[in-house]
Amino acid sequence: MSNCGIVSYLHEVEIKGLSLKCDSAIVMTLINDYIKDNLSDTPIQLIEMYRSRHNFDIGETLSQPNEYYNDRVIRVSFDLSTNHPSTFEFFEDGETIYKGNAWMR
């Protein structure tokens, strides 16, 4: 997607049952499997993981309702040159509760 000329490569993934209580190894395995299955010409810069797509508006990718973002649990940013995670962000009911370069403890 592009916003004011800044391009970012965002991938949104639904993992039913995902919560902040999930083990980091399980979540990172899911992310790594997703990356392996989606290698293409489009880089993966961000992966946002949602517990549900119930509120997803299929016709409005760039202007989702707030209820959709309330289902977001984790966002992982990647270094485009290495495909390694660079930042982790955790959400609860749409609000950021932690952002850093290490997994939330």
Short mmCIF file of C-alpha atoms in Angstrom, two decimals:
data_model
loop_
_atom_site.label_atom_id
_atom_site.label_comp_id
_atom_site.label_asym_id
_atom_site.label_seq_id
_atom_site.Cartn_x
_atom_site.Cartn_y
_atom_site.Cartn_z
CA MET A 1 0.00 0.00 0.00
CA SER A 2 1.07 3.59 -0.49
CA ASN A 3 0.38 6.53 1.80
CA CYS A 4 1.57 10.00 0.73
CA GLY A 5 4.17 8.40 -1.53
CA ILE A 6 5.56 6.08 1.15
CA VAL A 7 5.20 2.46 0.10
CA SER A 8 4.86 -0.30 2.66
CA TYR A 9 4.31 -3.99 2.15
CA LEU A 10 1.67 -5.05 4.65
CA HIS A 11 0.36 -8.60 4.98
CA GLU A 12 -2.69 -9.26 7.15
CA VAL A 13 -3.12 -12.80 8.48
CA GLU A 14 -5.99 -14.30 10.45
CA ILE A 15 -5.09 -16.84 13.13
CA LYS A 16 -8.25 -18.03 14.84
CA GLY A 17 -7.77 -18.21 18.59
CA LEU A 18 -4.71 -15.94 18.56
CA SER A 19 -4.24 -14.09 21.83
CA LEU A 20 -1.51 -12.40 23.84
CA LYS A 21 -1.20 -15.65 25.82
CA CYS A 22 0.10 -17.56 22.76
CA ASP A 23 3.67 -18.82 22.97
CA SER A 24 6.16 -16.73 20.98
CA ALA A 25 7.70 -19.83 19.37
CA ILE A 26 4.31 -20.89 17.97
CA VAL A 27 3.57 -17.40 16.63
CA MET A 28 7.02 -17.02 15.05
CA THR A 29 6.70 -20.48 13.47
CA LEU A 30 3.40 -19.40 11.92
CA ILE A 31 5.02 -16.18 10.66
CA ASN A 32 8.04 -18.02 9.22
CA ASP A 33 5.75 -20.56 7.52
CA TYR A 34 3.71 -17.70 6.07
CA ILE A 35 6.87 -16.04 4.71
CA LYS A 36 8.07 -19.31 3.14
CA ASP A 37 4.67 -19.85 1.51
CA ASN A 38 4.47 -16.27 0.18
CA LEU A 39 7.86 -15.61 -1.38
CA SER A 40 7.25 -13.47 -4.42
CA ASP A 41 8.28 -10.18 -5.96
CA THR A 42 6.38 -8.37 -3.20
CA PRO A 43 8.54 -7.90 -0.10
CA ILE A 44 7.14 -8.59 3.35
CA GLN A 45 7.69 -5.48 5.44
CA LEU A 46 4.88 -5.87 7.99
CA ILE A 47 2.78 -8.80 9.11
CA GLU A 48 -0.29 -8.00 11.16
CA MET A 49 -1.97 -10.95 12.85
CA TYR A 50 -5.66 -10.87 13.67
CA ARG A 51 -7.77 -13.20 15.78
CA SER A 52 -10.75 -12.71 13.44
CA ARG A 53 -11.74 -11.21 10.09
CA HIS A 54 -15.34 -10.84 11.21
CA ASN A 55 -15.21 -7.03 10.93
CA PHE A 56 -13.03 -6.94 7.80
CA ASP A 57 -14.53 -4.87 4.97
CA ILE A 58 -13.53 -6.75 1.81
CA GLY A 59 -14.20 -3.69 -0.35
CA GLU A 60 -12.20 -1.13 1.62
CA THR A 61 -8.68 -2.33 2.27
CA LEU A 62 -7.24 1.05 3.23
CA SER A 63 -10.16 2.28 5.33
CA GLN A 64 -11.21 -0.55 7.58
CA PRO A 65 -13.69 0.09 10.41
CA ASN A 66 -12.24 0.51 13.90
CA GLU A 67 -13.84 -2.78 14.94
CA TYR A 68 -11.52 -4.59 12.53
CA TYR A 69 -8.42 -3.19 14.24
CA ASN A 70 -9.82 -4.24 17.62
CA ASP A 71 -9.18 -7.82 16.42
CA ARG A 72 -5.48 -7.13 15.72
CA VAL A 73 -3.16 -8.84 18.21
CA ILE A 74 0.41 -8.60 16.89
CA ARG A 75 2.30 -6.59 14.26
CA VAL A 76 5.81 -7.64 13.29
CA SER A 77 8.01 -5.33 11.19
CA PHE A 78 10.78 -6.87 9.10
CA ASP A 79 14.12 -5.67 7.80
CA LEU A 80 13.58 -5.80 4.04
CA SER A 81 17.17 -6.85 3.34
CA THR A 82 17.25 -9.83 5.71
CA ASN A 83 13.57 -10.75 6.29
CA HIS A 84 14.34 -10.85 10.03
CA PRO A 85 11.97 -9.25 12.55
CA SER A 86 13.00 -5.76 13.61
CA THR A 87 10.04 -4.55 15.71
CA PHE A 88 7.20 -6.21 17.58
CA GLU A 89 3.98 -4.43 18.47
CA PHE A 90 1.20 -5.91 20.60
CA PHE A 91 -2.40 -4.72 20.72
CA GLU A 92 -5.34 -5.11 23.05
CA ASP A 93 -8.75 -3.90 21.84
CA GLY A 94 -7.14 -1.71 19.19
CA GLU A 95 -4.63 -0.02 21.52
CA THR A 96 -0.87 -0.57 21.43
CA ILE A 97 0.23 -2.06 24.75
CA TYR A 98 3.87 -2.72 23.82
CA LYS A 99 6.25 -1.82 21.01
CA GLY A 100 9.91 -2.79 20.94
CA ASN A 101 12.65 -4.74 19.21
CA ALA A 102 12.17 -7.77 21.48
CA TRP A 103 9.17 -10.00 22.12
CA MET A 104 6.91 -8.67 24.90
CA ARG A 105 7.53 -10.44 28.23
#
